[in-house]
């Protein structure tokens, strides 16, 4: 093991080389920070593009937010156990893709995780491990297999009272993909949408080189240990470095296995490279749940997907498609 890599923690700030003609804006949407970058002719044109992207992200937030009582998602949740709800084709398709990812990950990813009883608290208030039966009971309403989708009527039905869906582990990625698609359609040849670490980039930087992501130690963010090109793809990091709880020397992450009710262990951060941010977002969460070995085996079977994992015992591992030794050390 490379000594320089041993103490590393991942984090993904973005390096912007060649700032000319690239314009930035930071906004808070979907409960997180979005940093938007577009390459444009001038400031006025860039402002139009940035407004377009922000409008799109806000629109998606209104559709998928479970906090907003007026969203279609909230209506689906309110009608759990009583009736099917007709939704926009866009939301229907998102739910259908999410259940597809549940099948792919054998339930590690599950939008009905939102039905979970909140027995784990990651704010320091939890002083002892919850009881095993309480943990098992906390996930009894979860189950993507139970979600009933009618493709002709575009209806979604959660058959048990108390069932809920939520897009916490896929929504930011979806919004980033949509904002990018809209900007590309509007003629923006190059840009970056970064939703607090859910990032998609297209085109080249103004100086003609690929956009790069810096992989750094958050305890020493000034020194990236690797630079990787994003080049038309998406990069998403899920990390538990802020939200976790420890019992008997085991560190439990804020991402919970929807099949067992136990928080994920073994991983501090998972960074997924994929063609789309939506898939990268969902897979980053899934890999956390799967754990190190299963997570890497899983990714190695998926063409076009890669992962870099930092483990709780400070190892840095990657899937077959990434060679950290040759990744552009600064
Ligand atoms: P972050 O953006 O906090 O790094 P993620 O993208 O991994 O995290 O999403 C974590 C959020 O996803 C949680 O806060 C919760 O809302 C939801 N979630 C947690 N576990 C799962 C799961 N197994 N499947 C689907 N969603 C989950
Ligand atoms: Mg995620």
GROMACS .gro file of C-alpha atoms and ligand atoms in nm:
model
  358
    1UNK     CA    1   0.000   0.000   0.000
    2UNK     CA    2   0.121   0.342  -0.094
    3UNK     CA    3   0.200   0.526   0.230
    4UNK     CA    4   0.065   0.855   0.095
    5UNK     CA    5  -0.268   0.691   0.045
    6UNK     CA    6  -0.305   0.541   0.389
    7UNK     CA    7  -0.434   0.848   0.571
    8UNK     CA    8  -0.649   0.968   0.295
    9UNK     CA    9  -1.005   1.071   0.319
   10UNK     CA   10  -1.186   1.159   0.001
   11UNK     CA   11  -1.342   1.483  -0.085
   12UNK     CA   12  -1.430   1.635  -0.417
   13UNK     CA   13  -1.386   2.005  -0.455
   14UNK     CA   14  -1.341   2.109  -0.812
   15UNK     CA   15  -1.040   2.265  -0.967
   16UNK     CA   16  -1.120   2.521  -1.230
   17UNK     CA   17  -0.825   2.579  -1.451
   18UNK     CA   18  -0.848   2.850  -1.716
   19UNK     CA   19  -1.124   3.068  -1.570
   20UNK     CA   20  -1.176   3.285  -1.881
   21UNK     CA   21  -1.528   3.259  -2.023
   22UNK     CA   22  -1.648   3.036  -1.742
   23UNK     CA   23  -1.914   3.184  -1.517
   24UNK     CA   24  -2.024   3.059  -1.176
   25UNK     CA   25  -2.317   3.082  -0.943
   26UNK     CA   26  -2.385   2.916  -0.608
   27UNK     CA   27  -2.739   2.860  -0.484
   28UNK     CA   28  -2.907   2.660  -0.210
   29UNK     CA   29  -3.167   2.423  -0.351
   30UNK     CA   30  -3.302   2.082  -0.245
   31UNK     CA   31  -3.149   2.147   0.096
   32UNK     CA   32  -2.797   2.154  -0.042
   33UNK     CA   33  -2.546   2.378  -0.211
   34UNK     CA   34  -2.537   2.381  -0.590
   35UNK     CA   35  -2.232   2.526  -0.763
   36UNK     CA   36  -2.305   2.590  -1.129
   37UNK     CA   37  -2.047   2.669  -1.395
   38UNK     CA   38  -2.110   2.745  -1.762
   39UNK     CA   39  -1.879   2.848  -2.040
   40UNK     CA   40  -2.042   3.134  -2.234
   41UNK     CA   41  -1.965   3.427  -2.462
   42UNK     CA   42  -2.025   3.692  -2.200
   43UNK     CA   43  -2.174   3.755  -1.861
   44UNK     CA   44  -2.521   3.830  -1.990
   45UNK     CA   45  -2.545   3.507  -2.186
   46UNK     CA   46  -2.409   3.313  -1.888
   47UNK     CA   47  -2.669   3.470  -1.656
   48UNK     CA   48  -2.946   3.346  -1.887
   49UNK     CA   49  -2.806   2.994  -1.882
   50UNK     CA   50  -2.760   2.993  -1.506
   51UNK     CA   51  -3.120   3.113  -1.456
   52UNK     CA   52  -3.237   2.830  -1.680
   53UNK     CA   53  -3.052   2.566  -1.477
   54UNK     CA   54  -3.172   2.706  -1.145
   55UNK     CA   55  -3.531   2.711  -1.273
   56UNK     CA   56  -3.501   2.346  -1.370
   57UNK     CA   57  -3.358   2.235  -1.035
   58UNK     CA   58  -3.632   2.427  -0.850
   59UNK     CA   59  -3.897   2.262  -1.067
   60UNK     CA   60  -3.762   1.916  -0.985
   61UNK     CA   61  -3.748   2.002  -0.617
   62UNK     CA   62  -4.120   2.087  -0.626
   63UNK     CA   63  -4.193   1.751  -0.787
   64UNK     CA   64  -3.986   1.518  -0.569
   65UNK     CA   65  -3.949   1.688  -0.231
   66UNK     CA   66  -4.100   1.496   0.060
   67UNK     CA   67  -4.076   1.812   0.274
   68UNK     CA   68  -4.305   2.010   0.046
   69UNK     CA   69  -4.662   1.907   0.133
   70UNK     CA   70  -4.777   2.019  -0.213
   71UNK     CA   71  -4.543   1.788  -0.407
   72UNK     CA   72  -4.672   1.481  -0.590
   73UNK     CA   73  -4.430   1.275  -0.381
   74UNK     CA   74  -4.599   1.394  -0.060
   75UNK     CA   75  -4.937   1.303  -0.208
   76UNK     CA   76  -4.817   0.948  -0.285
   77UNK     CA   77  -4.701   0.918   0.077
   78UNK     CA   78  -5.026   1.062   0.218
   79UNK     CA   79  -5.230   0.811   0.018
   80UNK     CA   80  -5.029   0.508   0.134
   81UNK     CA   81  -5.264   0.226   0.226
   82UNK     CA   82  -5.564   0.401   0.071
   83UNK     CA   83  -5.529   0.488  -0.296
   84UNK     CA   84  -5.313   0.505  -0.605
   85UNK     CA   85  -5.200   0.854  -0.709
   86UNK     CA   86  -5.165   0.971  -1.066
   87UNK     CA   87  -4.835   1.151  -1.119
   88UNK     CA   88  -4.643   1.325  -1.397
   89UNK     CA   89  -4.472   1.082  -1.635
   90UNK     CA   90  -4.141   1.229  -1.520
   91UNK     CA   91  -4.197   1.129  -1.158
   92UNK     CA   92  -4.339   0.794  -1.261
   93UNK     CA   93  -4.028   0.722  -1.469
   94UNK     CA   94  -3.796   0.828  -1.186
   95UNK     CA   95  -3.971   0.589  -0.948
   96UNK     CA   96  -3.955   0.312  -1.206
   97UNK     CA   97  -3.580   0.367  -1.255
   98UNK     CA   98  -3.531   0.377  -0.877
   99UNK     CA   99  -3.701   0.039  -0.836
  100UNK     CA  100  -3.480  -0.089  -1.121
  101UNK     CA  101  -3.174   0.016  -0.919
  102UNK     CA  102  -3.324  -0.165  -0.618
  103UNK     CA  103  -3.340  -0.485  -0.824
  104UNK     CA  104  -2.986  -0.430  -0.952
  105UNK     CA  105  -2.854  -0.380  -0.597
  106UNK     CA  106  -3.067  -0.653  -0.443
  107UNK     CA  107  -3.248  -0.400  -0.225
  108UNK     CA  108  -2.940  -0.217  -0.092
  109UNK     CA  109  -3.090   0.090  -0.255
  110UNK     CA  110  -3.458   0.143  -0.182
  111UNK     CA  111  -3.658   0.468  -0.206
  112UNK     CA  112  -3.907   0.323   0.044
  113UNK     CA  113  -3.624   0.348   0.304
  114UNK     CA  114  -3.821   0.661   0.400
  115UNK     CA  115  -4.073   0.434   0.577
  116UNK     CA  116  -3.811   0.352   0.837
  117UNK     CA  117  -3.873   0.434   1.202
  118UNK     CA  118  -3.600   0.676   1.301
  119UNK     CA  119  -3.434   0.483   1.581
  120UNK     CA  120  -3.078   0.581   1.488
  121UNK     CA  121  -2.965   0.934   1.565
  122UNK     CA  122  -2.635   1.065   1.443
  123UNK     CA  123  -2.626   1.386   1.644
  124UNK     CA  124  -2.454   1.242   1.953
  125UNK     CA  125  -2.780   1.177   2.142
  126UNK     CA  126  -2.775   0.798   2.096
  127UNK     CA  127  -2.593   0.654   2.398
  128UNK     CA  128  -2.646   0.285   2.341
  129UNK     CA  129  -2.719   0.051   2.055
  130UNK     CA  130  -3.093   0.015   1.989
  131UNK     CA  131  -3.239  -0.329   2.074
  132UNK     CA  132  -3.225  -0.595   1.800
  133UNK     CA  133  -3.604  -0.635   1.783
  134UNK     CA  134  -3.653  -0.259   1.758
  135UNK     CA  135  -3.399  -0.250   1.474
  136UNK     CA  136  -3.576  -0.532   1.289
  137UNK     CA  137  -3.918  -0.370   1.342
  138UNK     CA  138  -3.792  -0.032   1.217
  139UNK     CA  139  -3.770  -0.156   0.858
  140UNK     CA  140  -4.091  -0.361   0.846
  141UNK     CA  141  -4.270  -0.120   0.611
  142UNK     CA  142  -3.979  -0.091   0.368
  143UNK     CA  143  -3.985  -0.286   0.044
  144UNK     CA  144  -3.949  -0.163  -0.313
  145UNK     CA  145  -4.123  -0.484  -0.429
  146UNK     CA  146  -4.444  -0.360  -0.267
  147UNK     CA  147  -4.459  -0.034  -0.466
  148UNK     CA  148  -4.731  -0.069  -0.730
  149UNK     CA  149  -4.673   0.112  -1.056
  150UNK     CA  150  -4.932   0.128  -1.331
  151UNK     CA  151  -4.758   0.236  -1.651
  152UNK     CA  152  -5.082   0.298  -1.841
  153UNK     CA  153  -5.245   0.517  -1.580
  154UNK     CA  154  -4.917   0.663  -1.449
  155UNK     CA  155  -5.023   0.584  -1.096
  156UNK     CA  156  -4.816   0.496  -0.794
  157UNK     CA  157  -4.959   0.308  -0.498
  158UNK     CA  158  -4.795   0.232  -0.165
  159UNK     CA  159  -5.012  -0.051  -0.036
  160UNK     CA  160  -4.946  -0.022   0.338
  161UNK     CA  161  -5.039   0.267   0.562
  162UNK     CA  162  -4.716   0.425   0.686
  163UNK     CA  163  -4.519   0.339   0.374
  164UNK     CA  164  -4.323   0.631   0.230
  165UNK     CA  165  -4.083   0.702  -0.049
  166UNK     CA  166  -3.803   0.960  -0.054
  167UNK     CA  167  -3.540   1.064  -0.304
  168UNK     CA  168  -3.260   1.159  -0.061
  169UNK     CA  169  -3.013   0.925  -0.228
  170UNK     CA  170  -3.098   0.988  -0.594
  171UNK     CA  171  -3.274   1.326  -0.627
  172UNK     CA  172  -2.970   1.553  -0.632
  173UNK     CA  173  -2.811   1.341  -0.902
  174UNK     CA  174  -3.130   1.345  -1.107
  175UNK     CA  175  -3.157   1.724  -1.077
  176UNK     CA  176  -2.793   1.764  -1.183
  177UNK     CA  177  -2.852   1.544  -1.490
  178UNK     CA  178  -3.164   1.737  -1.588
  179UNK     CA  179  -3.001   2.077  -1.546
  180UNK     CA  180  -2.711   1.961  -1.760
  181UNK     CA  181  -2.942   1.818  -2.030
  182UNK     CA  182  -3.138   2.143  -2.044
  183UNK     CA  183  -2.821   2.352  -2.078
  184UNK     CA  184  -2.679   2.123  -2.346
  185UNK     CA  185  -3.007   2.152  -2.537
  186UNK     CA  186  -2.984   2.532  -2.503
  187UNK     CA  187  -2.645   2.519  -2.673
  188UNK     CA  188  -2.410   2.540  -2.374
  189UNK     CA  189  -2.108   2.347  -2.490
  190UNK     CA  190  -1.934   2.316  -2.158
  191UNK     CA  191  -2.017   2.335  -1.791
  192UNK     CA  192  -2.039   2.173  -1.450
  193UNK     CA  193  -2.330   2.112  -1.216
  194UNK     CA  194  -2.204   2.031  -0.868
  195UNK     CA  195  -2.474   1.947  -0.612
  196UNK     CA  196  -2.261   1.926  -0.294
  197UNK     CA  197  -2.045   1.648  -0.430
  198UNK     CA  198  -2.292   1.511  -0.687
  199UNK     CA  199  -2.122   1.641  -0.995
  200UNK     CA  200  -2.167   1.620  -1.369
  201UNK     CA  201  -1.950   1.797  -1.626
  202UNK     CA  202  -1.956   1.820  -2.003
  203UNK     CA  203  -1.744   1.970  -2.277
  204UNK     CA  204  -1.394   2.104  -2.220
  205UNK     CA  205  -1.255   2.381  -2.007
  206UNK     CA  206  -1.196   2.708  -2.192
  207UNK     CA  207  -0.829   2.611  -2.236
  208UNK     CA  208  -0.932   2.292  -2.420
  209UNK     CA  209  -0.848   2.043  -2.144
  210UNK     CA  210  -1.087   1.807  -1.962
  211UNK     CA  211  -1.260   1.917  -1.645
  212UNK     CA  212  -1.082   1.746  -1.358
  213UNK     CA  213  -1.196   1.645  -1.011
  214UNK     CA  214  -0.952   1.666  -0.726
  215UNK     CA  215  -0.953   1.377  -0.482
  216UNK     CA  216  -0.823   1.515  -0.157
  217UNK     CA  217  -0.789   1.454   0.210
  218UNK     CA  218  -1.057   1.676   0.371
  219UNK     CA  219  -0.826   1.719   0.670
  220UNK     CA  220  -0.575   1.868   0.429
  221UNK     CA  221  -0.781   1.988   0.137
  222UNK     CA  222  -0.499   2.189  -0.015
  223UNK     CA  223  -0.323   1.871  -0.125
  224UNK     CA  224  -0.510   1.659  -0.375
  225UNK     CA  225  -0.373   1.307  -0.391
  226UNK     CA  226  -0.518   1.242  -0.733
  227UNK     CA  227  -0.675   1.426  -1.022
  228UNK     CA  228  -0.919   1.245  -1.245
  229UNK     CA  229  -1.088   1.371  -1.562
  230UNK     CA  230  -1.467   1.390  -1.555
  231UNK     CA  231  -1.496   1.414  -1.934
  232UNK     CA  232  -1.867   1.395  -2.001
  233UNK     CA  233  -1.943   1.179  -1.700
  234UNK     CA  234  -2.067   1.220  -1.345
  235UNK     CA  235  -1.888   1.177  -1.013
  236UNK     CA  236  -2.073   1.139  -0.684
  237UNK     CA  237  -1.938   1.097  -0.333
  238UNK     CA  238  -2.132   0.959  -0.039
  239UNK     CA  239  -1.952   1.011   0.286
  240UNK     CA  240  -2.022   0.951   0.653
  241UNK     CA  241  -1.746   1.174   0.784
  242UNK     CA  242  -1.997   1.407   0.943
  243UNK     CA  243  -2.284   1.178   1.036
  244UNK     CA  244  -2.200   0.857   1.220
  245UNK     CA  245  -2.220   0.696   1.564
  246UNK     CA  246  -1.976   0.451   1.731
  247UNK     CA  247  -2.044   0.158   1.964
  248UNK     CA  248  -1.776  -0.084   2.087
  249UNK     CA  249  -1.528   0.054   1.838
  250UNK     CA  250  -1.758   0.003   1.538
  251UNK     CA  251  -1.843   0.310   1.336
  252UNK     CA  252  -2.203   0.314   1.206
  253UNK     CA  253  -2.274   0.541   0.910
  254UNK     CA  254  -2.590   0.749   0.852
  255UNK     CA  255  -2.674   0.528   0.555
  256UNK     CA  256  -2.887   0.238   0.677
  257UNK     CA  257  -2.929  -0.102   0.519
  258UNK     CA  258  -3.301  -0.104   0.431
  259UNK     CA  259  -3.307  -0.484   0.454
  260UNK     CA  260  -3.182  -0.513   0.811
  261UNK     CA  261  -3.221  -0.172   0.977
  262UNK     CA  262  -2.851  -0.164   1.067
  263UNK     CA  263  -2.636   0.128   0.956
  264UNK     CA  264  -2.362   0.056   0.706
  265UNK     CA  265  -2.014  -0.016   0.841
  266UNK     CA  266  -1.665  -0.035   0.695
  267UNK     CA  267  -1.676   0.259   0.455
  268UNK     CA  268  -1.603   0.625   0.518
  269UNK     CA  269  -1.660   0.742   0.166
  270UNK     CA  270  -1.756   0.600  -0.171
  271UNK     CA  271  -1.696   0.800  -0.490
  272UNK     CA  272  -1.871   0.664  -0.798
  273UNK     CA  273  -1.796   0.752  -1.160
  274UNK     CA  274  -2.085   0.683  -1.400
  275UNK     CA  275  -2.233   0.820  -1.721
  276UNK     CA  276  -2.515   0.990  -1.527
  277UNK     CA  277  -2.528   1.154  -1.184
  278UNK     CA  278  -2.860   0.988  -1.098
  279UNK     CA  279  -2.708   0.640  -1.125
  280UNK     CA  280  -2.382   0.748  -0.961
  281UNK     CA  281  -2.580   0.896  -0.668
  282UNK     CA  282  -2.788   0.583  -0.614
  283UNK     CA  283  -2.487   0.354  -0.651
  284UNK     CA  284  -2.271   0.553  -0.408
  285UNK     CA  285  -2.537   0.498  -0.144
  286UNK     CA  286  -2.579   0.131  -0.243
  287UNK     CA  287  -2.206   0.058  -0.221
  288UNK     CA  288  -2.203   0.202   0.131
  289UNK     CA  289  -2.473  -0.049   0.223
  290UNK     CA  290  -2.304  -0.341   0.041
  291UNK     CA  291  -1.971  -0.289   0.215
  292UNK     CA  292  -1.620  -0.287   0.073
  293UNK     CA  293  -1.578  -0.628  -0.091
  294UNK     CA  294  -1.930  -0.673  -0.225
  295UNK     CA  295  -1.934  -0.310  -0.339
  296UNK     CA  296  -1.615  -0.341  -0.543
  297UNK     CA  297  -1.716  -0.679  -0.692
  298UNK     CA  298  -2.052  -0.532  -0.785
  299UNK     CA  299  -1.899  -0.230  -0.961
  300UNK     CA  300  -1.648  -0.449  -1.145
  301UNK     CA  301  -1.942  -0.622  -1.310
  302UNK     CA  302  -2.096  -0.297  -1.435
  303UNK     CA  303  -1.949  -0.158  -1.757
  304UNK     CA  304  -1.880   0.216  -1.749
  305UNK     CA  305  -1.898   0.244  -1.369
  306UNK     CA  306  -1.609   0.289  -1.127
  307UNK     CA  307  -1.565   0.350  -0.758
  308UNK     CA  308  -1.302   0.471  -0.514
  309UNK     CA  309  -1.365   0.365  -0.154
  310UNK     CA  310  -1.203   0.489   0.166
  311UNK     CA  311  -1.248   0.235   0.445
  312UNK     CA  312  -1.291   0.303   0.815
  313UNK     CA  313  -0.946   0.148   0.865
  314UNK     CA  314  -0.800   0.407   0.628
  315UNK     CA  315  -0.743   0.201   0.319
  316UNK     CA  316  -0.814   0.343  -0.025
  317UNK     CA  317  -0.945   0.090  -0.276
  318UNK     CA  318  -1.074   0.124  -0.628
  319UNK     CA  319  -1.256  -0.082  -0.886
  320UNK     CA  320  -1.069  -0.231  -1.181
  321UNK     CA  321  -1.120   0.070  -1.410
  322UNK     CA  322  -0.929   0.317  -1.190
  323UNK     CA  323  -0.559   0.299  -1.127
  324UNK     CA  324  -0.491   0.532  -0.837
  325UNK     CA  325  -0.115   0.500  -0.882
  326UNK     CA  326  -0.127   0.664  -1.221
  327UNK     CA  327  -0.400   0.919  -1.138
  328UNK     CA  328  -0.214   1.245  -1.195
  329UNK     CA  329  -0.045   1.302  -0.862
  330UNK     CA  330   0.030   1.667  -0.797
  331LIG     P1  331  -2.517   1.219   0.115
  331LIG     O1  332  -2.568   1.307   0.004
  331LIG     O2  333  -2.562   1.257   0.254
  331LIG     O3  334  -2.373   1.182   0.109
  331LIG     P2  335  -2.650   0.992  -0.009
  331LIG     O4  336  -2.660   1.043  -0.148
  331LIG     O5  337  -2.581   0.862   0.006
  331LIG     O6  338  -2.588   1.087   0.096
  331LIG     O7  339  -2.796   0.981   0.045
  331LIG     C1  340  -2.821   0.963   0.183
  331LIG     C2  341  -2.968   0.982   0.202
  331LIG     O8  342  -3.038   0.885   0.128
  331LIG     C3  343  -3.008   0.960   0.344
  331LIG     O9  344  -3.003   1.079   0.417
  331LIG     C4  345  -3.148   0.908   0.328
  331LIG    O10  346  -3.234   1.019   0.302
  331LIG     C5  347  -3.140   0.826   0.202
  331LIG     N1  348  -3.104   0.685   0.218
  331LIG     C6  349  -3.032   0.629   0.316
  331LIG     N2  350  -3.016   0.497   0.296
  331LIG     C7  351  -3.078   0.469   0.179
  331LIG     C8  352  -3.095   0.349   0.104
  331LIG     N3  353  -3.042   0.235   0.144
  331LIG     N4  354  -3.165   0.356  -0.012
  331LIG     C9  355  -3.217   0.472  -0.054
  331LIG     N5  356  -3.204   0.588   0.014
  331LIG    C10  357  -3.136   0.588   0.129
  332LIG    MG1  358  -2.655   0.879  -0.307
   0.00000   0.00000   0.00000
